[in-house]
Amino acid sequence: MTQAHLPRGPVMADVAAFHLTDEEKQRLQDPAVGGVILFRRNFENVAQLKALVQEIKAVRTPELIIAVDHEGGRVQRFIDGFTRLPAMNVLGEIWDDISPAAAREKAEQVGWVLATELSACGVDLSFTPVLDLDWGQCAVIGNRSFHRNADIVTELALALQRGLNKGGMKSCGKHFPGHGFVEGDSHHVLPQDDRSLAELEAADIVPFRKLSAAGMAAVMPAHVVYPQVDANPAGFSAKWLKDILRHDIGFKGVIFSDDLTMEGACGVGGIKERAQISFDAGCDIVLVCNRPDLVDKLRDGFEIPTNPDLAARWQYMANTLSAAGAQAVMETPEFKAAQAVTAGLATPKDLANGVKVGEAF
């Protein structure tokens, strides 16, 4: 197949299995598409993953940006041949039980290992860190959160971000302005958080504000409604994305929607309506996962909004460390020591938990 030279569009799609089908190659050449998100179903082993990434990147020029939800704990898409990453609350426990300095050091090492191992496979981005606070009542967040305390979450996320950057990878904070207080899982319902903006500002928004000031590259909003602020879920709300995130907080990076096929996104119409509302609200890039039929529907007759900054925003998310460079780093004693430390933090419960196939987080 001849490689096409096409601009990267504002849709991030996915693929079904270990290799691209001819239909997928055609779909990924559509100008609406700019990136691909991978899942557990796309991973057999490291060699296969590297081949799939190369196959995707050979489809067109400039290359599609490749992302994955690879946080640690129960949200780690690639396992065999990768260092098992701890759930982030393990780092919060180290902060409480040992020392803040030890927790920061280990958080940076985890971020470095996470990013470098993905970079060696040609993956550009992991949607991490989770900046949600652990209020003890949201099962879908739970131990994915560093801590209940907003300042501790901030410090550990900053350390993880340093490690990610060292491994050539940008950071993506989620789920703005905070998913940890609600009980519902937005994969299945549309949760509602009845707190005021002042209450959110005093706690959940703190990590987003501080990470933004420290160069956080991307944000993913929550499929959660905060009715005291706006009637729309945050990812469909210009109040949240344009007024608060962009204008008040001053965030300059990329805004990804969360998956538009999640139940929390389904109350606002069909896929074209959801995408249009997301773009109007301020999202730069929308995710459409596990439903190639909806990607095709979105491609069919949908007027993709003109965003003069999109090319630069996509390029900004590209990995800055080549696969060969990352592989060389992985052979160093310093990196092998960081892998050992990281693997030692993963608890038996982390290791026993399976990865849910097909879910975006």
Tab-separated table of C-alpha atoms in Angstrom:
chain	number	residue	atom	x	y	z
A	1	MET	CA	0.000	0.000	0.000
A	2	THR	CA	1.313	3.420	-0.912
A	3	GLN	CA	1.748	5.684	2.079
A	4	ALA	CA	-0.535	8.725	1.882
A	5	HIS	CA	0.472	12.219	2.992
A	6	LEU	CA	-2.519	13.423	5.013
A	7	PRO	CA	-3.019	15.871	7.871
A	8	ARG	CA	-3.827	14.367	11.239
A	9	GLY	CA	-7.535	14.832	11.945
A	10	PRO	CA	-9.128	15.256	15.392
A	11	VAL	CA	-10.413	11.669	15.857
A	12	MET	CA	-8.557	8.965	17.777
A	13	ALA	CA	-9.821	5.534	16.743
A	14	ASP	CA	-8.823	1.962	17.587
A	15	VAL	CA	-8.133	-1.356	15.850
A	16	ALA	CA	-9.469	-4.825	16.489
A	17	ALA	CA	-6.566	-7.179	17.049
A	18	PHE	CA	-2.866	-7.955	16.593
A	19	HIS	CA	-2.530	-6.785	12.985
A	20	LEU	CA	-4.310	-4.295	10.732
A	21	THR	CA	-6.964	-5.483	8.333
A	22	ASP	CA	-7.266	-3.916	4.890
A	23	GLU	CA	-10.447	-2.207	6.089
A	24	GLU	CA	-8.594	-0.696	9.051
A	25	LYS	CA	-5.758	0.522	6.839
A	26	GLN	CA	-8.333	2.292	4.711
A	27	ARG	CA	-10.098	3.757	7.754
A	28	LEU	CA	-6.843	5.064	9.218
A	29	GLN	CA	-6.099	6.920	5.996
A	30	ASP	CA	-9.208	9.043	6.421
A	31	PRO	CA	-8.287	12.720	7.039
A	32	ALA	CA	-10.636	12.729	10.049
A	33	VAL	CA	-8.343	10.332	11.922
A	34	GLY	CA	-5.167	11.490	13.623
A	35	GLY	CA	-4.384	8.837	16.198
A	36	VAL	CA	-4.947	5.280	17.388
A	37	ILE	CA	-5.561	4.034	20.933
A	38	LEU	CA	-4.477	0.475	21.713
A	39	PHE	CA	-6.070	-1.962	24.169
A	40	ARG	CA	-5.265	-5.296	25.793
A	41	ARG	CA	-6.765	-7.080	22.795
A	42	ASN	CA	-4.001	-5.557	20.629
A	43	PHE	CA	-1.197	-7.145	22.641
A	44	GLU	CA	0.174	-10.658	22.258
A	45	ASN	CA	3.832	-10.040	23.037
A	46	VAL	CA	6.444	-7.297	22.697
A	47	ALA	CA	7.568	-8.302	19.206
A	48	GLN	CA	3.972	-8.345	17.931
A	49	LEU	CA	3.264	-4.955	19.533
A	50	LYS	CA	6.310	-3.400	17.881
A	51	ALA	CA	5.206	-4.816	14.523
A	52	LEU	CA	1.644	-3.501	14.959
A	53	VAL	CA	2.915	-0.031	15.887
A	54	GLN	CA	5.193	-0.001	12.835
A	55	GLU	CA	2.282	-1.143	10.676
A	56	ILE	CA	0.068	1.677	11.952
A	57	LYS	CA	2.774	4.279	11.500
A	58	ALA	CA	3.434	3.101	7.946
A	59	VAL	CA	-0.144	3.855	6.895
A	60	ARG	CA	0.422	7.559	6.294
A	61	THR	CA	2.605	10.624	6.704
A	62	PRO	CA	2.800	12.294	9.149
A	63	GLU	CA	2.560	9.165	11.266
A	64	LEU	CA	-0.525	8.599	13.379
A	65	ILE	CA	-0.007	9.222	17.101
A	66	ILE	CA	-0.389	6.020	19.133
A	67	ALA	CA	-1.714	6.059	22.708
A	68	VAL	CA	-2.698	3.593	25.402
A	69	ASP	CA	-4.179	3.552	28.912
A	70	HIS	CA	-1.142	2.150	30.745
A	71	GLU	CA	-1.275	3.556	34.264
A	72	GLY	CA	-0.342	0.639	36.496
A	73	GLY	CA	-2.300	-1.562	38.859
A	74	ARG	CA	-5.464	-2.845	37.231
A	75	VAL	CA	-5.103	-0.462	34.283
A	76	GLN	CA	-2.067	-1.835	32.486
A	77	ARG	CA	-2.770	-2.926	28.921
A	78	PHE	CA	0.547	-4.641	28.155
A	79	ILE	CA	1.901	-7.086	30.731
A	80	ASP	CA	4.059	-9.965	29.434
A	81	GLY	CA	7.503	-8.560	28.706
A	82	PHE	CA	6.711	-5.281	30.512
A	83	THR	CA	7.491	-4.336	34.093
A	84	ARG	CA	4.373	-4.776	36.202
A	85	LEU	CA	3.490	-1.280	37.408
A	86	PRO	CA	1.991	-0.646	40.848
A	87	ALA	CA	-1.364	0.981	41.450
A	88	MET	CA	-0.696	4.659	42.145
A	89	ASN	CA	-2.053	4.533	45.694
A	90	VAL	CA	1.015	2.438	46.585
A	91	LEU	CA	3.039	5.631	46.138
A	92	GLY	CA	0.644	7.502	48.415
A	93	GLU	CA	1.113	4.833	51.046
A	94	ILE	CA	4.882	5.245	50.801
A	95	TRP	CA	4.391	8.997	51.344
A	96	ASP	CA	2.372	8.311	54.498
A	97	ASP	CA	4.337	5.369	55.883
A	98	ILE	CA	7.944	6.065	54.890
A	99	SER	CA	8.606	9.607	53.662
A	100	PRO	CA	7.585	12.140	51.000
A	101	ALA	CA	11.112	12.008	49.570
A	102	ALA	CA	10.965	8.229	49.103
A	103	ALA	CA	7.523	8.490	47.483
A	104	ARG	CA	8.654	11.186	45.049
A	105	GLU	CA	11.763	9.217	44.109
A	106	LYS	CA	9.787	6.059	43.419
A	107	ALA	CA	7.075	7.927	41.521
A	108	GLU	CA	9.692	9.353	39.174
A	109	GLN	CA	11.215	5.908	38.667
A	110	VAL	CA	7.780	4.426	37.891
A	111	GLY	CA	7.121	7.161	35.338
A	112	TRP	CA	10.512	6.608	33.723
A	113	VAL	CA	9.999	2.845	33.444
A	114	LEU	CA	6.439	3.243	32.176
A	115	ALA	CA	7.411	5.699	29.444
A	116	THR	CA	10.663	4.096	28.338
A	117	GLU	CA	9.200	0.619	27.900
A	118	LEU	CA	6.354	2.019	25.788
A	119	SER	CA	8.753	4.257	23.858
A	120	ALA	CA	10.849	1.225	22.955
A	121	CYS	CA	7.763	-0.150	21.201
A	122	GLY	CA	7.074	3.130	19.380
A	123	VAL	CA	4.047	4.113	21.490
A	124	ASP	CA	3.771	7.884	21.839
A	125	LEU	CA	1.520	8.476	24.840
A	126	SER	CA	0.004	6.880	27.918
A	127	PHE	CA	-3.107	8.555	29.285
A	128	THR	CA	-1.648	9.130	32.739
A	129	PRO	CA	-1.463	10.378	35.505
A	130	VAL	CA	-4.822	10.060	37.228
A	131	LEU	CA	-5.230	13.296	39.207
A	132	ASP	CA	-8.540	12.328	40.818
A	133	LEU	CA	-8.608	12.341	44.604
A	134	ASP	CA	-9.432	9.149	46.470
A	135	TRP	CA	-12.541	10.110	48.403
A	136	GLY	CA	-13.144	6.420	49.169
A	137	GLN	CA	-16.424	6.181	47.285
A	138	CYS	CA	-15.630	5.791	43.564
A	139	ALA	CA	-14.778	2.183	42.730
A	140	VAL	CA	-13.706	2.933	39.152
A	141	ILE	CA	-11.043	5.323	40.498
A	142	GLY	CA	-10.132	3.683	43.809
A	143	ASN	CA	-6.464	2.738	43.979
A	144	ARG	CA	-5.774	4.420	40.641
A	145	SER	CA	-5.602	7.631	42.709
A	146	PHE	CA	-2.379	8.578	44.455
A	147	HIS	CA	-4.067	9.843	47.611
A	148	ARG	CA	-6.996	11.651	49.207
A	149	ASN	CA	-4.934	14.808	49.825
A	150	ALA	CA	-4.774	17.148	46.827
A	151	ASP	CA	-1.268	18.419	47.635
A	152	ILE	CA	0.122	14.890	47.910
A	153	VAL	CA	-1.557	13.915	44.628
A	154	THR	CA	0.074	16.975	43.069
A	155	GLU	CA	3.573	16.186	44.336
A	156	LEU	CA	3.439	12.545	43.265
A	157	ALA	CA	1.971	13.416	39.866
A	158	LEU	CA	4.723	15.981	39.311
A	159	ALA	CA	7.323	13.327	40.111
A	160	LEU	CA	5.662	10.816	37.795
A	161	GLN	CA	5.537	13.504	35.089
A	162	ARG	CA	9.302	14.049	35.439
A	163	GLY	CA	9.816	10.330	34.894
A	164	LEU	CA	7.494	10.241	31.895
A	165	ASN	CA	9.336	13.161	30.321
A	166	LYS	CA	12.694	11.451	30.947
A	167	GLY	CA	11.311	8.488	28.989
A	168	GLY	CA	10.329	10.716	26.055
A	169	MET	CA	6.633	10.857	26.882
A	170	LYS	CA	4.217	13.679	27.688
A	171	SER	CA	1.671	13.585	30.514
A	172	CYS	CA	-2.132	13.596	30.335
A	173	GLY	CA	-3.962	14.443	33.551
A	174	LYS	CA	-7.407	12.941	34.043
A	175	HIS	CA	-10.334	13.233	34.733
A	176	PHE	CA	-10.868	16.999	34.923
A	177	PRO	CA	-12.180	18.518	37.204
A	178	GLY	CA	-12.208	15.327	39.310
A	179	HIS	CA	-13.984	11.948	39.133
A	180	GLY	CA	-13.129	10.658	42.593
A	181	PHE	CA	-16.100	11.998	44.576
A	182	VAL	CA	-18.930	10.303	42.644
A	183	GLU	CA	-19.990	6.702	43.161
A	184	GLY	CA	-21.074	5.956	39.589
A	185	ASP	CA	-18.818	4.599	36.854
A	186	SER	CA	-19.151	6.795	33.772
A	187	HIS	CA	-18.504	3.769	31.557
A	188	HIS	CA	-22.026	2.674	32.493
A	189	VAL	CA	-23.910	5.681	33.933
A	190	LEU	CA	-23.691	9.471	33.937
A	191	PRO	CA	-22.528	10.352	37.469
A	192	GLN	CA	-23.423	13.636	39.160
A	193	ASP	CA	-21.261	15.573	41.620
A	194	ASP	CA	-23.363	18.114	43.528
A	195	ARG	CA	-20.506	20.095	45.056
A	196	SER	CA	-20.016	23.799	44.385
A	197	LEU	CA	-17.213	25.233	42.285
A	198	ALA	CA	-15.636	26.579	45.484
A	199	GLU	CA	-15.567	23.082	46.987
A	200	LEU	CA	-14.041	21.638	43.834
A	201	GLU	CA	-11.472	24.434	43.687
A	202	ALA	CA	-10.434	23.767	47.271
A	203	ALA	CA	-9.640	20.120	46.577
A	204	ASP	CA	-10.110	18.240	43.291
A	205	ILE	CA	-9.028	21.018	40.924
A	206	VAL	CA	-5.790	21.727	42.826
A	207	PRO	CA	-3.686	19.043	41.047
A	208	PHE	CA	-4.944	20.134	37.624
A	209	ARG	CA	-4.082	23.750	38.328
A	210	LYS	CA	-0.600	22.958	39.620
A	211	LEU	CA	0.252	20.368	36.957
A	212	SER	CA	-0.903	22.816	34.295
A	213	ALA	CA	1.508	25.421	35.634
A	214	ALA	CA	4.269	22.783	35.568
A	215	GLY	CA	3.875	21.922	31.890
A	216	MET	CA	1.287	19.134	31.834
A	217	ALA	CA	0.825	18.395	28.132
A	218	ALA	CA	-2.763	17.151	27.960
A	219	VAL	CA	-5.993	16.853	29.930
A	220	MET	CA	-8.888	14.428	29.652
A	221	PRO	CA	-12.194	15.657	31.139
A	222	ALA	CA	-14.638	13.521	33.080
A	223	HIS	CA	-17.989	12.263	31.844
A	224	VAL	CA	-19.476	13.665	35.065
A	225	VAL	CA	-22.096	16.403	35.589
A	226	TYR	CA	-21.423	19.132	38.170
A	227	PRO	CA	-24.867	20.803	38.204
A	228	GLN	CA	-23.852	23.698	40.459
A	229	VAL	CA	-21.371	24.727	37.745
A	230	ASP	CA	-22.990	23.613	34.474
A	231	ALA	CA	-25.773	21.276	33.336
A	232	ASN	CA	-23.524	19.533	30.798
A	233	PRO	CA	-20.928	16.853	31.624
A	234	ALA	CA	-17.453	18.392	31.881
A	235	GLY	CA	-16.322	16.968	28.544
A	236	PHE	CA	-19.265	18.645	26.798
A	237	SER	CA	-19.078	21.910	28.717
A	238	ALA	CA	-17.565	25.123	27.383
A	239	LYS	CA	-17.901	26.478	30.912
A	240	TRP	CA	-15.528	23.831	32.190
A	241	LEU	CA	-13.142	23.558	29.244
A	242	LYS	CA	-12.975	27.084	27.841
A	243	ASP	CA	-13.849	29.293	30.797
A	244	ILE	CA	-12.289	27.367	33.688
A	245	LEU	CA	-9.591	25.103	32.217
A	246	ARG	CA	-8.327	27.380	29.446
A	247	HIS	CA	-9.076	30.892	30.732
A	248	ASP	CA	-8.989	30.629	34.516
A	249	ILE	CA	-6.415	27.876	35.006
A	250	GLY	CA	-4.482	28.913	31.896
A	251	PHE	CA	-4.004	25.418	30.494
A	252	LYS	CA	-2.197	25.601	27.131
A	253	GLY	CA	-1.980	21.931	26.166
A	254	VAL	CA	-4.168	19.407	24.385
A	255	ILE	CA	-7.698	18.519	25.513
A	256	PHE	CA	-8.734	14.949	24.698
A	257	SER	CA	-12.328	13.905	25.150
A	258	ASP	CA	-12.881	10.723	27.120
A	259	ASP	CA	-14.312	7.881	25.042
A	260	LEU	CA	-17.469	9.118	23.291
A	261	THR	CA	-18.966	5.613	23.309
A	262	MET	CA	-19.097	5.465	27.118
A	263	GLU	CA	-22.540	5.480	28.690
A	264	GLY	CA	-21.737	8.785	30.347
A	265	ALA	CA	-21.485	10.319	26.877
A	266	CYS	CA	-24.602	8.764	25.382
A	267	GLY	CA	-27.189	11.180	26.734
A	268	VAL	CA	-26.288	13.887	24.234
A	269	GLY	CA	-27.322	12.224	20.977
A	270	GLY	CA	-25.563	10.186	18.307
A	271	ILE	CA	-21.854	10.065	17.623
A	272	LYS	CA	-21.913	13.113	15.337
A	273	GLU	CA	-23.755	15.149	17.967
A	274	ARG	CA	-21.381	13.996	20.700
A	275	ALA	CA	-18.337	14.867	18.616
A	276	GLN	CA	-19.722	18.272	17.623
A	277	ILE	CA	-20.604	19.153	21.217
A	278	SER	CA	-17.127	18.048	22.341
A	279	PHE	CA	-15.425	20.244	19.746
A	280	ASP	CA	-17.713	23.183	20.509
A	281	ALA	CA	-16.969	22.795	24.225
A	282	GLY	CA	-13.231	23.010	23.603
A	283	CYS	CA	-11.911	19.473	23.005
A	284	ASP	CA	-9.094	19.272	20.466
A	285	ILE	CA	-9.294	15.509	19.896
A	286	VAL	CA	-12.136	13.032	20.446
A	287	LEU	CA	-11.803	9.329	21.260
A	288	VAL	CA	-14.152	6.823	19.626
A	289	CYS	CA	-13.318	3.394	21.043
A	290	ASN	CA	-14.521	-0.141	20.385
A	291	ARG	CA	-17.040	0.944	17.755
A	292	PRO	CA	-15.484	1.160	14.272
A	293	ASP	CA	-18.993	1.541	12.887
A	294	LEU	CA	-19.256	4.832	14.788
A	295	VAL	CA	-15.878	5.962	13.482
A	296	ASP	CA	-17.198	5.293	9.983
A	297	LYS	CA	-20.430	7.128	10.757
A	298	LEU	CA	-18.424	10.078	12.026
A	299	ARG	CA	-16.355	10.063	8.842
A	300	ASP	CA	-19.477	9.987	6.677
A	301	GLY	CA	-20.664	13.507	5.961
A	302	PHE	CA	-19.488	15.010	9.252
A	303	GLU	CA	-17.905	18.426	8.819
A	304	ILE	CA	-14.682	18.241	10.789
A	305	PRO	CA	-14.101	21.601	12.480
A	306	THR	CA	-11.145	23.630	11.308
A	307	ASN	CA	-8.552	23.931	14.055
A	308	PRO	CA	-5.399	25.744	12.928
A	309	ASP	CA	-3.571	24.516	16.026
A	310	LEU	CA	-4.394	20.823	15.537
A	311	ALA	CA	-1.271	19.838	13.604
A	312	ALA	CA	0.948	21.405	16.247
A	313	ARG	CA	-1.099	19.853	19.060
A	314	TRP	CA	-0.777	16.368	17.579
A	315	GLN	CA	2.955	16.807	17.030
A	316	TYR	CA	3.299	18.033	20.599
A	317	MET	CA	2.013	14.642	21.812
A	318	ALA	CA	4.536	12.640	19.750
A	319	ASN	CA	7.210	10.733	21.632
A	320	THR	CA	10.537	12.546	21.809
A	321	LEU	CA	12.602	9.381	22.333
A	322	SER	CA	13.105	7.018	19.399
A	323	ALA	CA	12.362	3.335	19.827
A	324	ALA	CA	16.048	2.560	19.322
A	325	GLY	CA	17.045	5.217	21.833
A	326	ALA	CA	14.616	3.849	24.409
A	327	GLN	CA	15.848	0.316	23.820
A	328	ALA	CA	19.398	1.485	24.474
A	329	VAL	CA	18.316	3.126	27.736
A	330	MET	CA	16.685	-0.136	28.812
A	331	GLU	CA	20.066	-1.872	28.641
A	332	THR	CA	21.686	0.469	31.195
A	333	PRO	CA	22.253	-0.585	34.824
A	334	GLU	CA	20.425	2.530	36.047
A	335	PHE	CA	17.273	1.611	34.150
A	336	LYS	CA	17.404	-2.040	35.174
A	337	ALA	CA	17.595	-0.896	38.792
A	338	ALA	CA	14.537	1.320	38.271
A	339	GLN	CA	12.678	-1.645	36.762
A	340	ALA	CA	13.489	-3.737	39.814
A	341	VAL	CA	12.277	-1.020	42.175
A	342	THR	CA	9.071	-0.555	40.172
A	343	ALA	CA	8.309	-4.270	39.986
A	344	GLY	CA	8.872	-4.544	43.728
A	345	LEU	CA	6.116	-1.997	44.370
A	346	ALA	CA	3.420	-3.993	42.579
A	347	THR	CA	1.364	-5.843	45.177
A	348	PRO	CA	-0.014	-9.381	44.736
A	349	LYS	CA	-3.465	-7.847	44.351
A	350	ASP	CA	-2.206	-5.726	41.440
A	351	LEU	CA	-0.695	-8.800	39.840
A	352	ALA	CA	-3.882	-10.842	40.251
A	353	ASN	CA	-6.260	-8.289	38.783
A	354	GLY	CA	-7.024	-8.808	35.126
A	355	VAL	CA	-7.208	-5.967	32.643
A	356	LYS	CA	-10.683	-5.251	31.343
A	357	VAL	CA	-10.625	-5.737	27.597
A	358	GLY	CA	-12.042	-2.903	25.532
A	359	GLU	CA	-12.547	-0.286	28.207
A	360	ALA	CA	-11.156	3.212	27.996
A	361	PHE	CA	-10.399	4.916	31.260
